[in-house]
Coordinates of C-alpha atoms and ligand atoms in Angstrom, one line a residue:
M1 CA 196.5 66.4 118.9
L2 CA 198.0 69.6 117.6
I3 CA 201.6 69.3 116.4
I4 CA 203.5 72.2 114.8
G5 CA 206.6 71.5 112.8
I6 CA 209.6 73.7 112.5
L7 CA 211.6 73.4 109.3
G8 CA 215.0 72.4 110.6
I9 CA 217.3 72.3 107.6
Q10 CA 219.2 75.5 108.4
G11 CA 218.9 78.6 110.6
A12 CA 217.2 79.7 113.8
Y13 CA 214.8 76.9 114.3
L14 CA 215.4 75.8 117.9
K15 CA 214.2 79.1 119.4
H16 CA 210.8 78.5 117.9
K17 CA 210.8 75.1 119.4
E18 CA 211.5 76.5 122.9
I19 CA 208.6 79.0 122.5
L20 CA 206.1 76.4 121.4
G21 CA 207.2 74.3 124.4
S22 CA 206.6 77.3 126.7
L23 CA 203.1 77.6 125.2
S24 CA 202.5 73.9 125.8
V25 CA 202.2 73.1 122.1
K26 CA 203.8 69.9 120.9
S27 CA 206.4 70.5 118.2
V28 CA 208.8 68.6 116.0
V29 CA 211.9 69.7 114.0
V30 CA 211.1 68.8 110.4
K31 CA 214.1 67.5 108.4
Y32 CA 212.5 64.9 106.2
S33 CA 209.6 65.0 103.8
H34 CA 207.6 62.2 105.6
Q35 CA 207.4 64.3 108.8
L36 CA 205.1 66.7 107.0
N37 CA 202.4 64.1 107.2
D38 CA 202.3 64.3 111.0
I39 CA 202.0 68.1 111.5
N40 CA 199.2 70.6 111.4
G41 CA 201.3 73.7 110.6
L42 CA 204.9 74.6 109.8
I43 CA 207.2 77.3 111.0
I44 CA 209.8 78.3 108.4
P45 CA 212.5 80.0 110.4
G46 CA 215.0 82.7 109.6
G47 CA 218.4 81.8 108.2
E48 CA 219.7 82.0 104.7
T49 CA 217.4 81.3 101.8
T50 CA 220.2 80.2 99.5
A51 CA 221.2 77.5 102.0
F52 CA 217.5 76.5 102.4
T53 CA 217.3 76.0 98.7
K54 CA 220.5 73.8 98.6
Q55 CA 219.1 71.6 101.4
M56 CA 215.7 71.1 99.6
N57 CA 217.1 68.5 97.3
Y58 CA 218.0 66.1 100.0
E59 CA 215.9 64.6 102.8
I60 CA 213.2 67.2 102.3
T61 CA 212.2 68.3 98.8
F62 CA 210.8 71.6 97.6
E63 CA 207.9 69.7 95.9
N64 CA 206.8 68.2 99.2
L65 CA 207.0 71.5 101.0
Q66 CA 205.0 73.0 98.3
K67 CA 202.3 70.3 98.6
F68 CA 202.1 70.9 102.3
A69 CA 202.0 74.7 102.1
N70 CA 199.3 74.7 99.5
V71 CA 196.9 73.3 102.0
K72 CA 198.3 73.8 105.5
P73 CA 199.3 76.9 107.5
T74 CA 202.9 78.1 107.5
F75 CA 204.5 80.9 109.5
G76 CA 207.7 82.3 108.0
T77 CA 210.1 84.6 109.8
C78 CA 212.7 86.5 107.8
A79 CA 214.3 84.0 105.4
G80 CA 211.0 82.1 106.1
I81 CA 208.8 84.9 104.6
I82 CA 211.2 85.1 101.6
T83 CA 210.5 81.4 101.1
Q84 CA 206.7 81.9 101.4
G85 CA 206.6 84.9 99.0
E86 CA 207.3 85.5 95.4
G87 CA 209.1 87.9 93.0
I88 CA 212.7 86.9 93.5
N89 CA 214.4 86.1 90.2
N90 CA 217.3 84.0 91.3
K91 CA 217.7 80.3 90.7
K92 CA 219.4 79.9 94.0
I93 CA 216.2 80.8 95.9
L94 CA 213.1 78.7 95.6
Q95 CA 209.8 80.4 96.7
L96 CA 206.6 78.6 97.6
K97 CA 204.5 81.6 96.4
V98 CA 201.9 80.9 99.1
L99 CA 201.9 84.6 100.2
N100 CA 200.9 86.9 97.4
A101 CA 203.7 89.3 98.3
N102 CA 206.9 90.4 96.5
I103 CA 209.9 90.3 98.7
E104 CA 213.2 92.1 98.4
R105 CA 216.1 90.4 100.2
N106 CA 218.6 92.2 102.4
A107 CA 216.6 95.4 101.8
Y108 CA 218.0 97.3 104.8
G109 CA 221.6 96.5 104.1
S110 CA 224.1 94.0 105.4
Q111 CA 224.5 92.3 108.8
I112 CA 225.7 95.5 110.5
D113 CA 222.6 97.3 109.4
S114 CA 220.5 95.0 111.5
F115 CA 218.3 96.8 114.0
I116 CA 215.5 96.6 116.7
E117 CA 212.4 98.7 116.4
D118 CA 209.0 98.8 118.3
I119 CA 206.0 98.0 116.1
D120 CA 202.3 97.9 116.8
L121 CA 200.3 94.7 116.2
I122 CA 196.8 95.3 115.0
F123 CA 195.5 92.1 116.7
N124 CA 196.9 93.3 120.0
D125 CA 194.4 94.0 122.7
S126 CA 196.8 95.9 124.9
N127 CA 198.8 99.0 123.9
K128 CA 202.1 97.3 124.4
P129 CA 204.3 97.5 121.3
F130 CA 206.2 94.5 120.0
Q131 CA 210.0 94.7 119.9
A132 CA 210.8 93.5 116.4
I133 CA 214.4 92.4 115.7
F134 CA 215.4 92.8 112.0
I135 CA 218.5 90.9 111.0
R136 CA 219.6 91.3 107.4
A137 CA 215.9 91.6 106.9
P138 CA 213.9 91.6 103.7
K139 CA 211.2 94.2 102.7
I140 CA 207.8 93.5 101.4
T141 CA 207.6 95.6 98.3
N142 CA 204.1 94.7 96.9
I143 CA 201.1 92.8 98.2
G144 CA 198.0 91.3 96.6
N145 CA 194.4 92.0 97.6
D146 CA 194.1 88.8 99.7
I147 CA 196.9 89.9 102.0
K148 CA 196.1 91.5 105.4
V149 CA 198.8 93.7 107.0
L150 CA 199.1 93.1 110.7
A151 CA 202.0 95.4 111.5
T152 CA 204.0 98.1 109.6
L153 CA 207.3 99.9 110.1
K154 CA 207.5 103.3 108.6
N155 CA 204.5 102.4 106.4
N156 CA 206.1 99.3 105.1
P157 CA 204.3 96.0 105.9
V158 CA 206.4 93.8 108.2
L159 CA 203.9 91.3 109.4
I160 CA 201.3 90.0 107.0
E161 CA 198.8 87.1 106.5
N162 CA 196.3 85.5 104.3
K163 CA 193.8 82.8 105.2
L164 CA 196.4 80.1 105.8
H165 CA 199.8 81.8 106.1
L166 CA 201.5 84.3 108.4
G167 CA 204.8 86.0 107.6
A168 CA 207.2 88.3 109.4
T169 CA 210.2 90.1 108.0
F170 CA 211.7 90.1 111.5
H171 CA 212.6 87.5 114.2
P172 CA 209.8 87.2 116.8
E173 CA 211.4 84.1 118.2
L174 CA 214.3 86.2 119.6
T175 CA 212.1 88.0 122.2
D176 CA 210.2 86.8 125.3
D177 CA 207.0 88.1 123.8
F178 CA 205.0 85.2 122.3
R179 CA 202.0 87.1 121.0
I180 CA 202.8 86.4 117.3
H181 CA 203.5 82.7 118.0
K182 CA 200.1 82.5 119.8
Y183 CA 198.5 84.1 116.9
F184 CA 199.9 81.5 114.6
I185 CA 198.9 78.7 116.9
D186 CA 195.3 80.0 116.7
K187 CA 195.5 80.1 113.0
V188 CA 196.6 76.5 112.9
K189 CA 193.8 75.5 115.2
I190 CA 191.1 77.0 113.0
N191 CA 192.5 75.3 110.0
I192 CA 192.7 71.8 111.3
Ligands
LIG1 N1 219.1 87.7 104.3 C1 218.7 86.4 104.5 C2 218.3 85.8 103.2 O1 218.1 86.4 102.3 C3 217.6 86.3 105.6 C4 218.1 86.8 106.9 C5 217.4 86.2 108.1 O2 216.7 85.2 108.0 N2 217.7 86.8 109.2 O3 218.1 84.6 103.2

């Protein structure tokens, strides 16, 4: 049976759980390394990457997350995509480097510079835009050849994927539009 985990060490993980429930997908909040053995894919939520890194020495370790993400799908949102990406030179932030993308943190400014903007999803079969909520969001500054861009904002990629992984610089879990979650669920299904 399909089970999707949501990394629950800090940040906005419960909203993702609600959405998976609405889509009738079984999910579990992952706080311990052993739970990674029971899931087919992992959502890494928004939050604060320095806090993620601190927590990754306790019940769940960075090494175990790395082992998981090397072979199983992950979906990172905001702090989650920072964790999936690479290029940050700061000991307080561990990056899995499973998305070949350089990420710049807090690239639009501080909390009060957060904003909402409509974006177009390339996998979208209707013309309906997706309302993307950017909260102290990062920017993707450079991407490798294996990365596919699924949405942009002013020519900057904001939703990207490779074969296993999907990453958004915004917070899709804060809207009632579940298209991006559905896209990830399909990605997990084809990689089981
Ligand atoms: N600015 C945060 C960080 O760098 C991410 C913010 C978010 O997840 N909304 O960790």
